[in-house]
Short mmCIF file of C-alpha atoms and ligand atoms in Angstrom, two decimals:
data_model
loop_
_atom_site.label_atom_id
_atom_site.label_comp_id
_atom_site.label_asym_id
_atom_site.label_seq_id
_atom_site.Cartn_x
_atom_site.Cartn_y
_atom_site.Cartn_z
CA MET A 660 45.57 83.40 106.62
CA LEU A 661 43.50 81.83 103.99
CA LEU A 662 43.39 85.06 101.58
CA THR A 663 47.20 85.73 101.71
CA PHE A 664 47.81 82.08 100.59
CA LEU A 665 45.44 81.89 97.67
CA ALA A 666 47.37 85.45 96.85
CA PHE A 667 50.32 83.53 96.85
CA PHE A 668 49.58 81.43 94.63
CA LEU A 669 47.93 83.68 92.06
CA LEU A 670 50.52 86.08 92.33
CA ASP A 671 53.25 83.47 91.35
CA PRO A 672 54.43 83.93 88.06
CA GLN A 673 55.36 79.65 87.94
CA VAL A 674 51.66 78.67 88.73
CA ALA A 675 50.76 78.87 84.48
CA ARG A 676 53.42 76.50 83.22
CA ALA A 677 53.65 73.00 83.12
CA GLN A 678 55.90 71.14 85.13
CA ASP A 679 56.27 67.38 85.90
CA ILE A 680 55.56 66.97 88.97
CA THR A 681 53.55 69.13 91.88
CA LEU A 682 54.22 68.25 95.66
CA THR A 683 51.56 69.91 98.03
CA GLY A 684 51.44 69.80 102.41
CA GLU A 685 51.54 71.41 105.32
CA LEU A 686 53.44 72.33 108.33
CA THR A 687 52.41 72.64 111.89
CA ARG A 688 53.75 74.01 114.86
CA ALA A 689 54.50 70.07 115.33
CA ASP A 690 56.57 70.32 112.10
CA HIS A 691 59.22 72.94 114.66
CA GLU A 692 62.36 72.37 114.41
CA THR A 693 62.46 69.11 112.33
CA TYR A 694 63.02 68.28 108.70
CA ARG A 695 60.11 67.20 106.52
CA ALA A 696 61.71 64.55 103.70
CA VAL A 697 59.23 64.31 100.51
CA PRO A 698 59.76 61.71 98.58
CA VAL A 699 60.16 62.61 94.99
CA THR A 700 60.19 59.30 92.24
CA VAL A 701 62.48 59.93 89.75
CA PRO A 702 62.02 57.93 86.11
CA ALA A 703 64.72 56.63 84.16
CA GLY A 704 66.22 58.89 81.56
CA VAL A 705 66.11 61.99 83.41
CA GLU A 706 69.17 64.46 82.86
CA ARG A 707 67.91 67.50 85.10
CA ILE A 708 65.86 68.13 86.88
CA THR A 709 64.91 72.08 88.42
CA LEU A 710 62.37 72.40 91.49
CA ALA A 711 60.62 75.56 92.57
CA LEU A 712 59.76 75.78 96.58
CA SER A 713 57.09 78.17 97.43
CA TYR A 714 55.33 78.44 100.95
CA ASP A 715 53.40 80.81 102.59
CA LYS A 716 55.54 82.97 104.44
CA ALA A 717 53.28 84.36 107.33
CA ASP A 718 54.28 84.32 111.05
CA HIS A 719 57.96 84.53 110.57
CA THR A 720 57.93 80.88 108.65
CA VAL A 721 61.04 80.02 107.64
CA LEU A 722 61.81 76.81 105.27
CA ASP A 723 65.01 75.57 104.25
CA LEU A 724 65.66 73.37 101.24
CA GLY A 725 67.71 70.24 100.10
CA LEU A 726 67.74 67.64 98.49
CA TRP A 727 68.79 63.23 98.32
CA ASP A 728 68.77 61.14 95.33
CA PRO A 729 68.21 57.64 96.64
CA THR A 730 71.88 56.81 97.96
CA ARG A 731 73.61 60.28 98.35
CA PHE A 732 73.22 63.93 99.89
CA ARG A 733 73.09 66.16 96.70
CA GLY A 734 72.97 69.38 97.40
CA TRP A 735 71.39 72.31 100.76
CA SER A 736 70.72 75.96 100.69
CA GLY A 737 69.17 76.36 103.50
CA GLY A 738 66.44 79.80 103.50
CA ALA A 739 69.29 81.04 100.54
CA ARG A 740 67.14 79.84 97.12
CA ASP A 741 64.11 79.20 95.96
CA ARG A 742 65.13 77.02 92.98
CA VAL A 743 67.59 74.94 92.29
CA THR A 744 68.49 72.58 89.20
CA VAL A 745 71.22 69.38 89.83
CA ALA A 746 72.12 67.87 86.08
CA THR A 747 74.85 65.06 85.47
CA THR A 748 76.91 68.23 84.20
CA ASP A 749 76.31 70.98 86.04
CA ALA A 750 73.86 71.93 89.96
CA THR A 751 72.92 75.13 91.54
CA PRO A 752 75.67 76.19 93.45
CA GLY A 753 75.96 74.28 96.71
CA TYR A 754 73.98 71.65 94.96
CA LEU A 755 75.93 67.77 93.36
CA ALA A 756 76.21 67.35 89.90
CA GLY A 757 76.24 64.05 88.67
CA PRO A 758 74.15 60.79 87.67
CA LEU A 759 70.35 61.44 88.58
CA PRO A 760 69.44 58.07 89.49
CA ALA A 761 65.53 56.03 88.62
CA GLY A 762 63.82 56.20 92.27
CA THR A 763 62.63 57.76 95.28
CA TRP A 764 64.39 61.20 95.94
CA GLN A 765 63.80 63.17 98.95
CA VAL A 766 62.91 66.88 98.42
CA MET A 767 64.21 67.85 102.32
CA LEU A 768 62.29 71.09 103.71
CA GLY A 769 64.05 71.72 106.97
CA VAL A 770 61.84 73.62 109.75
CA PRO A 771 63.92 76.56 111.14
CA ASN A 772 60.03 78.06 112.63
CA ILE A 773 57.22 78.18 112.55
CA ARG A 774 54.76 79.28 115.76
CA ALA A 775 52.24 77.26 117.40
CA GLY A 776 48.80 77.93 115.64
CA THR A 777 50.59 78.71 112.48
CA HIS A 778 49.11 76.50 109.26
CA SER A 779 51.99 76.63 105.98
CA ARG A 780 51.18 74.77 103.16
CA TYR A 781 53.80 74.15 101.05
CA ARG A 782 54.03 73.33 98.20
CA VAL A 783 57.31 71.87 95.53
CA GLN A 784 57.37 71.72 90.86
CA LEU A 785 59.97 69.74 89.91
CA TRP A 786 60.71 69.72 85.94
CA PHE A 787 62.39 67.02 84.18
CA ASP A 788 64.54 66.55 80.91
CA ARG A 789 64.93 63.17 79.50
CA ALA A 790 66.60 63.34 75.85
CA GLY A 791 65.15 66.07 73.92
CA GLY A 792 63.02 68.02 76.65
CA ARG A 793 64.45 71.16 77.88
CA ALA A 794 61.64 72.05 80.54
CA ALA A 795 64.09 71.47 83.20
CA THR A 796 66.88 73.62 81.38
CA VAL A 797 63.96 76.31 80.49
CA GLN A 798 63.34 76.57 84.11
CA ALA A 799 66.48 76.57 85.51
CA GLU A 800 67.31 79.49 82.70
CA GLY A 801 65.36 82.15 84.84
CA ALA A 802 65.06 85.05 82.63
CA PRO A 803 67.36 86.57 79.82
CA LEU A 804 69.88 88.60 81.14
CA ARG A 805 68.90 91.83 78.05
CA SER A 806 64.85 91.18 76.71
CA GLY A 807 64.47 93.13 72.94
CA ARG A 808 65.60 91.74 69.16
CA ALA A 809 68.81 92.88 68.48
CA TRP A 810 72.40 92.22 67.30
CA TYR A 811 74.10 90.38 69.98
CA ARG A 812 78.25 90.44 70.48
CA GLY A 813 80.30 87.14 71.33
CA ASP A 814 82.91 85.26 70.98
CA LEU A 815 82.59 81.43 70.76
CA HIS A 816 85.48 79.63 71.53
CA LEU A 817 87.45 79.72 75.16
CA HIS A 818 89.52 77.49 76.81
CA ASP A 819 90.41 78.10 80.29
CA ALA A 820 91.78 75.48 83.04
CA ASN A 821 89.20 72.61 82.38
CA SER A 822 91.72 72.06 79.53
CA ASP A 823 94.34 73.38 77.76
CA GLY A 824 93.91 77.56 79.23
CA SER A 825 96.99 79.21 81.04
CA CYS A 826 98.32 82.46 82.69
CA ALA A 827 100.86 84.37 85.30
CA THR A 828 99.56 83.27 88.81
CA ARG A 829 98.99 86.05 90.88
CA ALA A 830 102.00 86.31 92.59
CA THR A 831 104.33 86.91 89.81
CA ALA A 832 102.26 88.07 87.16
CA ALA A 833 104.34 91.70 87.33
CA ALA A 834 107.89 89.25 86.90
CA ALA A 835 110.24 89.02 83.66
CA VAL A 836 109.24 85.66 83.26
CA PRO A 837 106.04 85.15 85.41
CA ALA A 838 105.68 81.69 86.15
CA ARG A 839 102.15 79.86 84.45
CA VAL A 840 99.64 77.54 85.90
CA PRO A 841 96.40 76.08 83.92
CA CYS A 842 94.62 79.21 84.36
CA PRO A 843 91.01 79.37 86.82
CA LEU A 844 88.08 80.10 84.52
CA PHE A 845 87.03 82.92 86.66
CA ARG A 846 89.66 84.71 84.89
CA THR A 847 88.06 84.22 81.18
CA VAL A 848 85.02 85.32 82.26
CA LEU A 849 86.41 88.82 83.49
CA ALA A 850 88.52 88.81 80.28
CA ALA A 851 85.42 88.56 78.31
CA ALA A 852 84.03 91.17 80.07
CA ALA A 853 86.00 94.07 79.91
CA ALA A 854 86.27 93.54 76.36
CA GLY A 855 82.29 94.14 76.76
CA LEU A 856 81.37 90.99 74.78
CA ASP A 857 77.26 90.04 75.11
CA PHE A 858 77.93 86.35 75.73
CA VAL A 859 80.94 83.63 75.40
CA ALA A 860 80.99 80.15 75.01
CA VAL A 861 83.25 78.74 77.33
CA THR A 862 84.42 75.02 75.10
CA ASP A 863 87.17 73.27 76.94
CA HIS A 864 88.41 69.93 75.03
CA ASN A 865 86.56 67.14 76.31
CA THR A 866 84.64 67.87 79.58
CA VAL A 867 81.73 69.68 80.90
CA ALA A 868 83.74 70.05 84.58
CA HIS A 869 83.28 73.61 84.04
CA PHE A 870 79.97 73.90 83.20
CA ALA A 871 79.31 74.08 87.14
CA ALA A 872 81.63 76.94 87.82
CA LEU A 873 79.27 78.54 84.73
CA ARG A 874 76.47 78.79 86.29
CA GLU A 875 78.18 79.77 89.64
CA LEU A 876 79.57 82.60 88.00
CA GLN A 877 76.60 83.77 85.67
CA PRO A 878 74.85 85.77 87.99
CA TRP A 879 77.47 87.68 88.88
CA VAL A 880 78.81 88.64 85.34
CA ALA A 881 75.64 88.74 84.18
CA PRO A 882 74.22 90.70 81.72
CA LEU A 883 77.09 88.64 79.94
CA LEU A 884 75.74 85.19 78.93
CA LEU A 885 77.95 82.32 79.66
CA ILE A 886 77.33 79.55 77.50
CA PRO A 887 78.13 75.91 78.28
CA GLY A 888 80.26 74.20 74.96
CA VAL A 889 82.35 71.45 74.64
CA GLU A 890 85.18 71.66 72.07
CA LEU A 891 85.19 67.57 71.08
CA THR A 892 88.20 66.90 70.06
CA THR A 893 88.99 63.66 68.16
CA PHE A 894 91.24 62.39 66.46
CA HIS A 895 90.25 63.84 62.40
CA GLY A 896 88.68 67.35 63.82
CA HIS A 897 87.71 69.80 66.25
CA ALA A 898 84.16 70.35 66.57
CA ASN A 899 81.99 73.57 68.90
CA ILE A 900 79.71 71.08 70.78
CA PHE A 901 76.98 74.43 72.08
CA ALA A 902 74.55 73.63 75.00
CA PRO A 903 73.93 69.86 75.34
CA SER A 904 72.55 68.99 78.38
CA ARG A 905 74.86 66.33 79.09
CA PHE A 906 78.74 64.63 78.34
CA VAL A 907 79.04 63.74 74.54
CA ASP A 908 80.94 60.58 74.25
CA PHE A 909 84.69 62.01 71.62
CA ARG A 910 85.71 58.69 71.59
CA LEU A 911 85.90 57.54 67.74
CA ALA A 912 88.51 55.27 67.25
CA GLY A 913 89.32 54.21 63.10
CA ARG A 914 87.94 56.39 60.23
CA GLU A 915 83.83 55.79 61.06
CA GLY A 916 81.62 57.11 63.84
CA MET A 917 81.62 60.75 63.25
CA ALA A 918 78.06 60.40 62.05
CA ALA A 919 76.63 58.69 64.60
CA LEU A 920 78.73 61.35 67.34
CA GLN A 921 76.90 64.47 65.55
CA ARG A 922 73.64 62.34 65.79
CA ASP A 923 74.66 62.72 70.18
CA ALA A 924 75.12 66.18 70.34
CA HIS A 925 71.97 66.72 68.06
CA ALA A 926 70.20 64.40 70.61
CA ALA A 927 72.35 66.17 73.57
CA GLY A 928 69.97 69.75 72.10
CA ALA A 929 73.56 70.74 71.71
CA LEU A 930 74.66 73.11 67.94
CA PHE A 931 77.16 72.16 66.72
CA SER A 932 80.10 73.58 64.45
CA LEU A 933 83.56 72.40 63.03
CA ASN A 934 86.75 74.13 64.23
CA HIS A 935 89.77 75.16 62.27
CA PRO A 936 88.32 72.59 60.01
CA GLU A 937 91.08 73.67 57.35
CA LEU A 938 94.22 72.99 58.80
CA PRO A 939 96.67 70.68 58.15
CA SER A 940 96.93 67.51 60.62
CA GLY A 941 99.80 65.83 61.37
CA GLU A 942 102.76 65.99 64.55
CA ARG A 943 102.38 69.27 64.42
CA CYS A 944 98.33 69.77 65.25
CA MET A 945 97.16 66.34 66.04
CA GLY A 946 93.67 66.05 64.31
CA CYS A 947 94.03 69.55 63.88
CA GLY A 948 92.49 69.90 60.44
CA TRP A 949 88.97 68.36 59.43
CA THR A 950 89.05 64.36 57.95
CA TRP A 951 86.17 62.34 58.83
CA PRO A 952 84.84 60.70 55.74
CA ASP A 953 81.44 60.32 57.59
CA THR A 954 80.76 63.52 58.62
CA ASP A 955 76.61 63.88 58.26
CA TRP A 956 77.05 67.31 56.35
CA ARG A 957 72.94 68.19 57.07
CA ARG A 958 74.28 68.12 60.56
CA VAL A 959 76.98 70.49 60.89
CA ASP A 960 74.79 73.39 62.26
CA ALA A 961 78.19 76.07 61.03
CA ILE A 962 81.64 76.74 60.53
CA GLU A 963 84.27 78.24 62.48
CA VAL A 964 85.58 80.88 59.03
CA ILE A 965 87.63 83.01 61.35
CA ASN A 966 89.84 81.13 64.06
CA ALA A 967 92.04 83.59 66.09
CA ALA A 968 93.69 86.68 64.09
CA VAL A 969 94.61 85.16 61.71
CA THR A 970 92.43 86.18 58.48
CA THR A 971 94.15 84.20 55.59
CA GLY A 972 95.19 80.08 54.93
CA PRO A 973 94.38 77.16 56.23
CA MET A 974 93.60 78.34 60.20
CA THR A 975 90.22 80.21 58.47
CA GLY A 976 87.55 77.90 57.11
CA LEU A 977 86.49 80.18 54.83
CA THR A 978 86.95 77.85 52.07
CA ARG A 979 85.13 74.59 53.45
CA TRP A 980 82.55 76.78 54.47
CA ARG A 981 81.92 78.43 50.22
CA GLU A 982 82.51 74.26 49.26
CA ARG A 983 78.87 73.21 51.87
CA LEU A 984 77.35 75.95 50.12
CA ASP A 985 77.90 75.22 47.20
CA ALA A 986 76.98 71.56 47.80
CA GLY A 987 73.99 72.81 48.93
CA ASP A 988 74.02 72.38 52.92
CA ARG A 989 72.92 75.30 54.91
CA VAL A 990 75.66 76.19 57.25
CA THR A 991 75.91 79.29 59.53
CA ALA A 992 79.63 81.02 59.50
CA ILE A 993 80.96 81.78 62.91
CA ALA A 994 84.18 82.57 64.58
CA GLY A 995 86.00 82.35 67.60
CA SER A 996 88.74 84.41 69.45
CA ASP A 997 90.01 80.23 70.49
CA SER A 998 91.78 81.89 73.24
CA HIS A 999 94.47 79.26 76.17
CA ASP A 1000 94.89 82.96 77.80
CA PRO A 1001 92.78 85.29 78.81
CA ASP A 1002 95.54 88.50 79.63
CA GLY A 1003 96.13 87.64 76.04
CA VAL A 1004 99.82 87.54 76.43
CA THR A 1005 100.86 83.85 74.39
CA GLY A 1006 99.87 83.15 70.81
CA PRO A 1007 97.41 85.21 68.71
CA SER A 1008 94.35 85.00 70.09
CA ARG A 1009 92.56 87.32 72.38
CA VAL A 1010 89.49 86.93 73.67
CA GLY A 1011 86.93 88.66 72.05
CA ARG A 1012 88.54 88.85 68.45
CA PRO A 1013 87.02 88.07 66.38
CA THR A 1014 83.36 88.34 67.52
CA THR A 1015 80.08 86.81 66.13
CA VAL A 1016 77.53 88.94 65.86
CA ILE A 1017 74.50 87.30 66.07
CA GLU A 1018 71.00 89.01 65.65
CA ALA A 1019 68.75 86.69 68.60
CA ASN A 1020 65.42 87.73 69.62
CA GLU A 1021 66.47 88.35 73.60
CA LEU A 1022 70.05 87.55 75.52
CA SER A 1023 69.92 84.30 76.67
CA THR A 1024 71.31 80.74 75.14
CA PRO A 1025 68.11 79.32 73.34
CA ALA A 1026 67.94 82.57 71.50
CA ILE A 1027 71.26 83.20 70.84
CA LEU A 1028 71.44 79.58 69.71
CA ASP A 1029 68.48 79.87 67.99
CA GLY A 1030 70.32 83.38 65.84
CA ILE A 1031 73.24 80.83 64.64
CA ARG A 1032 70.15 78.50 63.17
CA ALA A 1033 68.50 80.76 61.11
CA GLY A 1034 72.31 81.83 59.76
CA ARG A 1035 71.70 85.98 61.02
CA VAL A 1036 74.63 86.37 62.46
CA PHE A 1037 78.05 88.00 61.05
CA VAL A 1038 81.46 87.98 62.20
CA ASP A 1039 83.77 91.00 62.94
CA VAL A 1040 87.20 90.85 62.46
CA ALA A 1041 88.77 92.09 64.29
CA GLY A 1042 85.87 92.18 67.53
CA THR A 1043 84.92 96.08 67.19
CA ARG A 1044 81.73 96.99 69.14
CA GLU A 1045 79.93 98.75 66.12
CA ARG A 1046 80.79 97.84 62.97
CA LEU A 1047 77.81 96.35 61.25
CA LEU A 1048 76.80 94.12 57.72
CA ASP A 1049 73.65 93.55 57.10
CA PHE A 1050 72.83 91.78 53.70
CA THR A 1051 69.39 91.42 51.85
CA ALA A 1052 68.19 90.53 48.83
CA THR A 1053 64.91 90.47 47.01
CA ALA A 1054 63.06 88.94 44.12
CA GLY A 1055 59.98 86.96 42.81
CA GLY A 1056 58.12 89.44 45.58
CA VAL A 1057 60.07 87.82 48.14
CA ARG A 1058 63.34 89.85 50.64
CA ALA A 1059 65.07 87.60 52.54
CA ALA A 1060 67.71 88.23 55.20
CA MET A 1061 70.73 86.67 55.61
CA GLY A 1062 69.75 82.41 56.11
CA GLY A 1063 66.76 83.81 53.76
CA SER A 1064 65.50 82.05 51.06
CA LEU A 1065 64.42 83.08 48.06
CA PRO A 1066 63.71 82.16 43.98
CA LEU A 1067 65.00 82.97 41.83
CA CYS A 1068 62.51 84.81 39.67
CA GLY A 1069 63.84 87.07 37.04
CA SER A 1070 66.25 90.30 38.77
CA VAL A 1071 68.09 89.15 42.31
CA TYR A 1072 68.36 93.12 43.77
CA VAL A 1073 70.78 92.59 46.56
CA SER A 1074 70.96 95.29 49.93
CA THR A 1075 73.98 95.34 51.55
CA HIS A 1076 74.79 97.55 54.80
CA VAL A 1077 77.29 98.57 55.61
CA ILE A 1078 78.55 100.77 58.97
CA GLY A 1079 82.25 101.11 59.92
CA GLY A 1080 84.01 99.86 56.65
CA MET A 1081 85.33 103.22 55.18
CA GLY A 1082 88.17 102.41 52.69
CA ALA A 1083 86.84 99.04 52.51
CA THR A 1084 85.43 97.15 49.78
CA VAL A 1085 81.64 94.94 49.57
CA ARG A 1086 82.66 91.60 48.26
CA LEU A 1087 79.64 89.51 47.21
CA LEU A 1088 80.09 86.17 46.89
CA GLY A 1089 78.22 83.00 44.63
CA ASP A 1090 78.81 78.99 43.47
CA ARG A 1091 80.43 80.87 40.29
CA GLY A 1092 82.64 82.48 42.79
CA GLU A 1093 82.79 86.53 43.26
CA ILE A 1094 79.55 88.17 42.12
CA ASN A 1095 80.49 92.07 42.55
CA ALA A 1096 83.24 94.37 44.04
CA THR A 1097 82.18 98.17 45.68
CA ALA A 1098 83.97 100.22 47.25
CA ILE A 1099 82.32 102.21 50.87
CA SER A 1100 83.41 105.25 50.72
CA GLU A 1101 81.57 106.01 53.68
CA ALA A 1102 81.08 105.26 57.20
CA ASP A 1103 77.68 104.16 57.09
CA SER A 1104 76.76 102.91 53.66
CA THR A 1105 74.30 101.41 51.85
CA VAL A 1106 75.25 99.32 48.37
CA ARG A 1107 72.81 97.86 46.16
CA THR A 1108 73.64 95.68 43.29
CA THR A 1109 71.17 94.06 40.94
CA LEU A 1110 71.88 90.55 40.41
CA GLY A 1111 70.50 89.86 36.76
CA LYS A 1112 67.52 88.12 34.66
CA GLY A 1113 70.30 84.63 34.07
CA ALA A 1114 71.94 84.61 36.73
CA ALA A 1115 72.76 81.31 38.79
CA THR A 1116 73.33 80.87 42.00
CA LYS A 1117 72.91 78.62 44.64
CA TRP A 1118 73.38 81.16 47.68
CA VAL A 1119 74.86 84.97 47.60
CA ALA A 1120 76.86 86.79 50.59
CA ALA A 1121 78.65 89.59 51.39
CA VAL A 1122 82.69 89.97 52.93
CA VAL A 1123 84.17 93.05 53.16
CA GLU A 1124 87.49 93.04 52.53
CA ARG A 1125 90.46 95.97 53.78
CA ASP A 1126 93.86 95.29 51.65
CA GLY A 1127 93.01 91.77 51.24
CA ALA A 1128 91.59 90.53 54.28
CA PRO A 1129 87.96 90.44 56.06
CA LEU A 1130 87.29 93.17 58.14
CA LEU A 1131 83.78 91.22 58.25
CA ILE A 1132 81.68 88.15 57.03
CA GLY A 1133 78.47 87.79 56.29
CA ASN A 1134 75.97 84.72 56.02
CA ALA A 1135 74.10 83.69 52.63
CA ILE A 1136 71.35 84.02 51.00
CA TYR A 1137 70.18 81.44 49.47
CA LEU A 1138 68.57 80.46 46.10
CA ALA A 1139 66.03 78.19 44.95
CA PRO A 1140 64.85 77.91 40.80
CA CYS A 1141 62.61 79.27 40.13
CA GLY A 1142 58.68 76.98 40.80
CA ARG A 1143 60.80 75.46 43.33
CA THR A 1144 59.21 75.71 46.94
CA ILE A 1145 60.83 77.35 49.00
CA GLU A 1146 61.41 76.06 52.34
ZN1 ZN B 1326 90.91 73.08 68.55
ZN1 ZN B 1327 90.23 75.12 70.75
#
């Protein structure tokens, strides 16, 4: 018995990870067919609780698991789970999302079976996320869906019944004029899986109500990664925030408050990205363009440069992105389909067109967001599965990839690798406009360009175009004057 107990603890991979609270105890036959309430004090300000139960299962001992907060029932999973999470936004299926009041909670252990003479040790570990901390989130995530550094392809802008997504009902789908209804989230997720994507962010307008369903769908739809997002939809612009730990209040009246909202989004651990920023705002599309005068540009992590299948005009954010690079900001160009219809029968949007392609260390939400922050990202406008744009530069003995920095010492040697760009043109861009254009004549092509001494640009980026429309949009490499410290 003792050996079993020791082996069980030594083999548990969670042992090595720090937790906020560990509660242990022992059950005997006296606990058979009873409930053991294990009290735990939850401090104020907790945004997520993850708990893990482990116990000695020898002699057919079985424990059920449930959770009560100070005032109400929060969930029950019987013997089906040994790890659950609850937050204001979402919870493990079988558990209730909602506020996490400070006070005494009860981890409830049901005991359907423990034999006479058996002693079963149990251990309950709890992790708490407060502002800035993510231990409970990490513990709830589990293993990455794919390991290894690679380019991962996904769609960062989708809607469903939790805001204004719609589709034909099942009964009328084949009719000449099908009846349309708010479209259940699982249809969007299935469309993303059918498109062969590695990840999607579901970004309903101003709500986190879809987060719980994403948590339910995630194990079933893996290895497609589901990232919870929100399209903050204000009177003067739309912005996607990715993976906030809680609700971020979008209600801004008047013409100020955006900088504070951006701070709040970052405090919630989210990445902040402007959507379709160049759209005109007016009665046709209210608040669609980005016109917040107090925008904190250091807190704009990304700009959606392609929205839906539109590649020219104000639906793109290409001009706004280049303006920010010219201003010295480091902002990553991304894209999203803005699909409101998983069947793709209304409007120009298709799930997975365009895609944002991100080099990440693994397929997990933190790694994908880190990839965006690092700028190792390109946009595949048509959402192909095979096109590639990678871009490196060398100057002053330093080499940088997209998102990186270089000293502008002497010549800058730029190498652009394009797959799937036959017949297209690589345009090298900088803060003074186009630097260079080279036609591509091979399916797998590397274009080398030298920016001679005296070339002065704050940034350089590559865009692959065909017939005047972009196929691939790469992110910038930032150039600092020679001698200045590179970040
Ligand atoms: Zn929008
Ligand atoms: Zn949208």
